Amino acid sequence: MNSNISKMHSLLIIISLLAVNIVEQAASVVTGTIPGMAKSFPNESLVDIEMVTTVVSIFVTIFVLVSGTVVRIIGQKKTAVLGLLIATIASVIPGFSNSFIIILISRAVLGIGIGLANPLAISMIGLFFEGDQRARLMGWRSAIAGIGTAIMTYVAGKLLYINWQASYWVYLLFVPTLIMFLIFVPDVEQESNSHLQKEPKVYSESKDDSWLLITILALITFLVMTVVMVLAVKLPTYFIESNMGSATQASTSWSIVNFAGVLGGFLFGPCYKLMKKNVLPLGLLLGGIGIVLISVIESVSIIYVICIFIGISSSLIIPYIFNTISERFSRIKAPFFTSIVLVGSNLGASFSPYSGKILGTTAKIAIRNAGLIEVILAVIILVVYLKNKKQYK
């Protein structure tokens, strides 16, 4: 952090920026409501009901790209605050509505809010921080998101004991995030240039090479999010289909994944320092194997343990991708390229109900095949690394 900003102010900025990342992943915290909603809306197909969870990502995808235009009009901080305000209001509507259409629309509006705020939660880290601190915060970003989503998923699961609508009350936790960001994060457009970091040293790459790298990173992110969201969406159905447990236990399993993701985020810095590029295939391989095992082992207790490994390994992947963007591209290009990768992430999440249907006729088969995707992707990346040792030092 620049010395012109006090350590306390720096800490408050860090906390506020990291808290926004909780909003990014919040769409999945209510997946446990799917069975209950299916009973309340018997005329709606299971795929349509699952879309209530994932339609958020469709609009996030659109408004991640729109965010840049809004920033040029009203500035970065105001855009982020607008996004957080929209998300806070829209997220709680399903907790008070009995109309499936209104619920679906409110989830779409939630995606608009997240889409406006999400790119700035990442790119503003690059504006105020650099070097090892920036890389560390990229890992912490994932960890804090894991803490927030794990707590929200756990609380949403407990609220299921009231009814499925009550689970949506968990989004009231967005309110403190909005207040903190509004108070503590500086308005970039009103700050002097001395408060921002100097342009980082970046790799010299041709325009074609830059787009090739971003395309690859976006594709990897797309596949990873597809796998993760297929697991999130199909887990409650899998527990019930297999007579293995309840929707609440499935929600607890997903909560464990998020809690373990906290540790994975904090481990990213040391792991990256030790293994560099190998962090990516390692995370994919371990995560993929863990997901495959979930589809094989029909014991809730053992699945809880496996979820720990899935959460840790999966949380090494996304920080690596965003850290790579920060390292290789200038501060001017990095936000746009970050948005491109986020589009890949959100597309993967958006179509996960349909991806799950393609991957298997049952929840168990879909989860197994989703895990195999990560295993295969890890092998492909390792082969590429071996064939290009000089390029991927």
XYZ file of C-alpha atoms in Angstrom:
393
model
C 0.000 0.000 0.000
C 1.209 3.503 -0.758
C 2.802 5.228 2.248
C 0.516 8.247 1.781
C -2.298 6.162 3.232
C -2.024 5.191 6.909
C -1.731 1.581 8.004
C -5.144 1.721 9.665
C -6.730 3.214 6.561
C -4.971 0.534 4.503
C -6.391 -2.192 6.741
C -9.917 -0.792 6.440
C -9.593 -0.631 2.653
C -8.380 -4.244 2.576
C -11.279 -5.437 4.730
C -13.824 -3.506 2.667
C -12.498 -4.721 -0.695
C -12.255 -8.327 0.451
C -15.779 -8.219 1.893
C -17.200 -7.336 -1.519
C -15.928 -10.674 -2.823
C -18.405 -12.454 -0.553
C -21.166 -11.038 -2.748
C -19.514 -12.600 -5.821
C -20.180 -16.176 -4.720
C -23.389 -15.619 -2.786
C -25.732 -16.989 -5.455
C -24.877 -20.575 -4.490
C -25.578 -20.282 -0.757
C -29.281 -21.108 -1.197
C -28.904 -24.292 -3.266
C -30.402 -26.206 -0.335
C -33.763 -24.577 -1.074
C -34.157 -26.453 -4.381
C -36.068 -29.499 -3.016
C -38.393 -27.250 -1.002
C -39.052 -24.982 -3.965
C -39.789 -28.030 -6.125
C -42.607 -28.947 -3.735
C -43.923 -25.379 -3.570
C -43.905 -25.003 -7.355
C -44.917 -28.456 -8.679
C -45.758 -27.049 -12.115
C -42.170 -25.890 -12.656
C -39.514 -28.289 -13.956
C -36.500 -29.127 -11.799
C -34.212 -27.444 -14.338
C -36.243 -24.226 -14.134
C -36.127 -24.301 -10.344
C -32.357 -24.872 -10.412
C -32.144 -21.826 -12.676
C -33.292 -19.711 -9.705
C -29.875 -20.458 -8.256
C -27.890 -19.971 -11.438
C -29.796 -17.300 -13.425
C -27.846 -14.860 -11.298
C -24.710 -15.727 -13.227
C -26.323 -15.030 -16.609
C -26.897 -11.401 -15.651
C -23.581 -11.182 -13.839
C -21.973 -12.166 -17.141
C -23.737 -9.370 -19.018
C -23.198 -6.656 -16.437
C -19.560 -7.546 -15.784
C -18.978 -6.143 -19.276
C -21.450 -3.263 -18.778
C -19.625 -2.314 -15.579
C -16.789 -0.684 -17.541
C -19.200 1.664 -19.320
C -20.900 2.618 -16.049
C -17.480 3.298 -14.500
C -16.672 5.791 -17.260
C -19.909 7.648 -16.475
C -20.043 7.710 -12.667
C -16.645 6.385 -11.531
C -15.380 3.198 -9.911
C -16.548 3.634 -6.334
C -20.032 4.840 -7.262
C -20.415 1.919 -9.671
C -19.437 -0.551 -6.961
C -21.788 1.068 -4.433
C -24.645 1.019 -6.970
C -24.023 -2.676 -7.630
C -23.939 -3.518 -3.925
C -27.151 -1.560 -3.288
C -28.993 -3.367 -6.098
C -27.718 -6.743 -4.878
C -28.727 -6.053 -1.284
C -32.321 -5.174 -2.189
C -32.902 -7.852 -4.846
C -31.391 -10.721 -2.854
C -34.002 -10.732 -0.075
C -37.113 -10.537 -2.309
C -37.509 -14.371 -2.644
C -37.798 -14.497 1.148
C -41.081 -12.610 0.969
C -42.607 -13.592 -2.386
C -44.744 -16.599 -3.341
C -44.525 -15.885 -7.071
C -42.035 -17.990 -9.016
C -41.772 -15.303 -11.731
C -41.011 -12.544 -9.202
C -38.435 -14.764 -7.516
C -36.774 -15.499 -10.858
C -36.731 -11.802 -11.800
C -35.290 -10.792 -8.433
C -32.484 -13.301 -8.874
C -31.745 -11.805 -12.284
C -31.597 -8.331 -10.730
C -29.247 -9.710 -8.083
C -26.984 -10.722 -10.972
C -27.053 -7.143 -12.270
C -25.835 -5.842 -8.920
C -23.092 -8.431 -8.587
C -22.000 -7.858 -12.187
C -21.538 -4.128 -11.592
C -19.548 -4.560 -8.372
C -17.585 -7.756 -8.998
C -14.879 -6.593 -11.474
C -14.081 -3.611 -9.272
C -13.636 -5.793 -6.199
C -10.715 -7.415 -8.014
C -9.262 -4.572 -10.112
C -9.246 -2.094 -7.205
C -6.909 -4.419 -5.330
C -4.471 -3.802 -8.175
C -5.008 -0.044 -7.927
C -4.038 0.231 -4.268
C -1.650 -2.709 -3.795
C 1.308 -4.254 -5.605
C 3.907 -7.048 -5.576
C 3.758 -9.720 -2.891
C 1.001 -7.883 -1.052
C -1.209 -7.905 -4.133
C -0.571 -11.621 -4.736
C -1.280 -12.362 -1.091
C -4.540 -10.401 -1.258
C -5.600 -12.351 -4.340
C -5.364 -15.478 -2.205
C -7.053 -13.775 0.728
C -9.803 -12.662 -1.667
C -10.700 -16.291 -2.225
C -10.338 -17.085 1.479
C -12.606 -14.284 2.649
C -15.158 -15.172 -0.025
C -14.986 -18.723 1.347
C -15.570 -17.517 4.908
C -18.524 -15.415 3.898
C -20.184 -17.986 1.656
C -19.549 -20.789 4.144
C -21.211 -18.826 6.946
C -24.067 -17.788 4.684
C -24.552 -21.349 3.399
C -24.554 -22.713 6.951
C -27.035 -20.079 8.155
C -29.216 -20.622 5.056
C -29.226 -24.348 5.815
C -30.355 -23.745 9.382
C -33.053 -21.345 8.196
C -34.403 -24.214 6.081
C -35.853 -25.592 9.323
C -38.305 -22.665 9.199
C -39.030 -22.955 5.472
C -37.183 -22.559 2.198
C -38.130 -18.867 1.917
C -36.478 -18.096 5.236
C -33.130 -19.158 3.753
C -33.137 -16.001 1.638
C -33.073 -13.838 4.759
C -29.365 -14.696 4.951
C -28.716 -12.043 2.271
C -29.307 -9.323 4.864
C -25.612 -9.861 5.616
C -24.921 -7.803 2.472
C -25.843 -4.665 4.405
C -22.598 -4.415 6.466
C -20.545 -4.968 3.303
C -22.268 -2.066 1.563
C -21.759 0.247 4.549
C -18.058 -0.614 4.909
C -17.319 -0.094 1.226
C -19.201 3.210 1.193
C -17.305 4.576 4.200
C -13.756 3.239 3.886
C -12.832 2.712 0.212
C -11.467 5.905 -1.402
C -13.106 7.381 -4.470
C -10.400 6.627 -7.047
C -11.357 9.476 -9.367
C -11.005 11.987 -6.525
C -7.719 10.606 -5.197
C -4.401 12.083 -6.300
C -2.204 9.884 -8.478
C 0.279 9.602 -5.609
C -2.224 7.467 -3.718
C -2.238 4.847 -6.470
C 0.441 2.309 -7.215
C 3.011 2.832 -9.932
C 2.568 0.864 -13.124
C 3.875 -2.667 -12.473
C 6.505 -4.320 -14.612
C 4.697 -6.575 -17.076
C 5.696 -9.278 -19.508
C 6.325 -8.258 -23.090
C 3.785 -10.133 -25.186
C 2.292 -9.620 -28.611
C -1.385 -8.748 -28.935
C -2.110 -12.243 -30.258
C -0.233 -13.884 -27.376
C -2.130 -11.754 -24.869
C -5.497 -12.785 -26.253
C -4.419 -16.423 -26.461
C -3.453 -16.383 -22.784
C -6.691 -14.687 -21.725
C -8.751 -17.088 -23.847
C -7.059 -20.064 -22.192
C -7.528 -18.620 -18.703
C -11.183 -17.829 -19.444
C -11.757 -21.376 -20.754
C -10.148 -22.931 -17.687
C -12.259 -20.721 -15.444
C -15.390 -21.651 -17.404
C -14.749 -25.371 -16.971
C -13.833 -25.053 -13.294
C -16.978 -23.069 -12.492
C -19.076 -25.531 -14.475
C -17.721 -28.368 -12.367
C -18.089 -26.519 -9.061
C -21.651 -25.364 -9.747
C -22.755 -28.779 -11.031
C -21.575 -30.135 -7.683
C -23.379 -27.352 -5.783
C -26.638 -27.731 -7.700
C -26.733 -31.535 -7.838
C -25.548 -32.264 -4.300
C -28.958 -31.851 -2.559
C -30.674 -33.954 -5.226
C -27.907 -36.597 -4.989
C -28.319 -36.878 -1.206
C -32.064 -37.423 -1.551
C -31.926 -39.699 -4.638
C -29.408 -41.956 -2.924
C -31.344 -41.964 0.380
C -28.059 -40.884 1.891
C -29.150 -37.753 3.726
C -31.277 -34.626 3.808
C -31.101 -31.323 1.940
C -29.778 -29.750 5.145
C -26.892 -32.258 5.237
C -26.152 -31.480 1.596
C -26.106 -27.793 2.501
C -23.672 -28.591 5.307
C -21.434 -30.431 2.822
C -21.327 -27.387 0.579
C -20.661 -25.218 3.620
C -17.640 -27.409 4.437
C -16.329 -26.908 0.898
C -16.518 -23.148 1.433
C -14.923 -23.302 4.876
C -12.060 -25.398 3.485
C -11.753 -22.842 0.690
C -10.742 -20.331 3.340
C -7.669 -22.411 4.170
C -6.953 -22.895 0.473
C -7.048 -19.144 -0.098
C -4.604 -18.475 2.728
C -2.366 -21.291 1.469
C -2.237 -19.872 -2.062
C 0.605 -17.434 -1.311
C 2.975 -20.049 0.182
C 1.963 -22.689 -2.392
C 2.513 -20.305 -5.294
C 5.892 -19.263 -3.918
C 6.919 -22.919 -3.642
C 5.375 -24.461 -6.769
C 4.692 -21.509 -9.129
C 2.787 -22.706 -12.215
C 2.295 -26.225 -10.816
C -0.300 -24.856 -8.385
C -2.841 -24.846 -11.222
C -2.728 -28.536 -12.301
C -2.344 -29.635 -8.666
C -5.525 -27.833 -7.652
C -7.414 -29.227 -10.632
C -6.216 -32.802 -10.080
C -6.955 -32.984 -6.359
C -10.304 -31.213 -6.734
C -11.365 -33.482 -9.601
C -10.449 -36.668 -7.759
C -12.354 -35.476 -4.686
C -15.521 -34.784 -6.688
C -15.339 -38.201 -8.354
C -15.010 -39.817 -4.923
C -18.177 -38.054 -3.717
C -20.124 -39.862 -6.447
C -18.714 -43.218 -5.328
C -18.805 -43.072 -1.528
C -22.298 -43.041 -0.016
C -21.347 -42.025 3.496
C -22.186 -38.538 4.719
C -19.317 -38.505 7.226
C -16.701 -39.477 4.626
C -18.148 -36.993 2.133
C -17.707 -34.269 4.749
C -13.983 -35.151 4.878
C -13.671 -35.233 1.083
C -15.312 -31.802 0.902
C -12.399 -30.413 2.919
C -9.907 -31.481 0.238
C -12.158 -30.238 -2.559
C -12.447 -26.814 -0.922
C -8.695 -26.438 -0.371
C -7.632 -27.574 -3.831
C -10.317 -25.619 -5.678
C -9.323 -22.405 -3.906
C -5.820 -22.577 -5.376
C -7.103 -22.267 -8.956
C -8.901 -18.910 -9.230
C -6.303 -16.869 -7.255
C -3.648 -18.276 -9.603
C -5.591 -17.085 -12.637
C -6.199 -13.545 -11.352
C -2.650 -13.256 -10.048
C -1.383 -14.254 -13.498
C -3.416 -11.432 -15.052
C -2.033 -8.921 -12.518
C 1.537 -10.056 -13.173
C 1.406 -10.155 -16.954
C -0.668 -7.104 -17.851
C -0.644 -3.385 -17.130
C -3.097 -1.762 -14.748
C -4.948 -0.371 -17.775
C -5.422 -3.773 -19.428
C -5.809 -5.906 -16.314
C -9.369 -4.799 -15.362
C -10.714 -5.542 -18.848
C -8.964 -8.911 -19.028
C -10.238 -9.653 -15.524
C -13.774 -9.010 -16.824
C -13.196 -11.431 -19.714
C -12.162 -14.185 -17.304
C -15.127 -13.369 -15.073
C -17.366 -13.826 -18.102
C -15.958 -17.336 -18.482
C -16.591 -17.964 -14.792
C -20.167 -16.725 -14.913
C -21.024 -18.573 -18.117
C -19.861 -21.784 -16.477
C -22.058 -21.111 -13.460
C -25.025 -19.907 -15.516
C -25.454 -23.034 -17.581
C -24.525 -25.552 -14.887
C -28.110 -26.922 -14.602
C -28.003 -27.760 -18.301
C -24.387 -28.895 -18.066
C -25.428 -31.178 -15.226
C -28.195 -32.599 -17.386
C -25.710 -33.218 -20.214
C -23.155 -34.775 -17.876
C -25.522 -37.395 -16.499
C -29.076 -38.661 -16.267
C -28.801 -38.779 -12.476
C -27.182 -36.435 -9.981
C -24.629 -39.110 -9.099
C -23.442 -39.574 -12.693
C -23.383 -35.826 -13.312
C -21.170 -35.241 -10.261
C -18.811 -38.054 -11.275
C -18.393 -36.771 -14.823
C -17.912 -33.209 -13.572
C -14.986 -34.406 -11.459
C -13.485 -36.222 -14.443
C -13.460 -32.932 -16.376
C -11.073 -31.413 -13.827
C -8.855 -34.505 -13.821
C -8.583 -34.454 -17.628
C -7.920 -30.701 -17.637
C -5.111 -31.149 -15.102
C -3.479 -33.821 -17.281
C -3.718 -31.612 -20.381
C -2.087 -28.666 -18.585
C 0.730 -30.873 -17.266
C 1.403 -32.167 -20.790
C 1.515 -28.582 -22.105
C 3.938 -27.600 -19.330
C 6.231 -30.528 -20.142
C 6.279 -29.617 -23.834
C 6.981 -25.949 -23.131
C 9.454 -26.006 -20.250
C 11.278 -22.874 -21.343
C 8.107 -20.829 -21.789
C 6.547 -21.878 -18.500
C 9.409 -21.377 -16.106
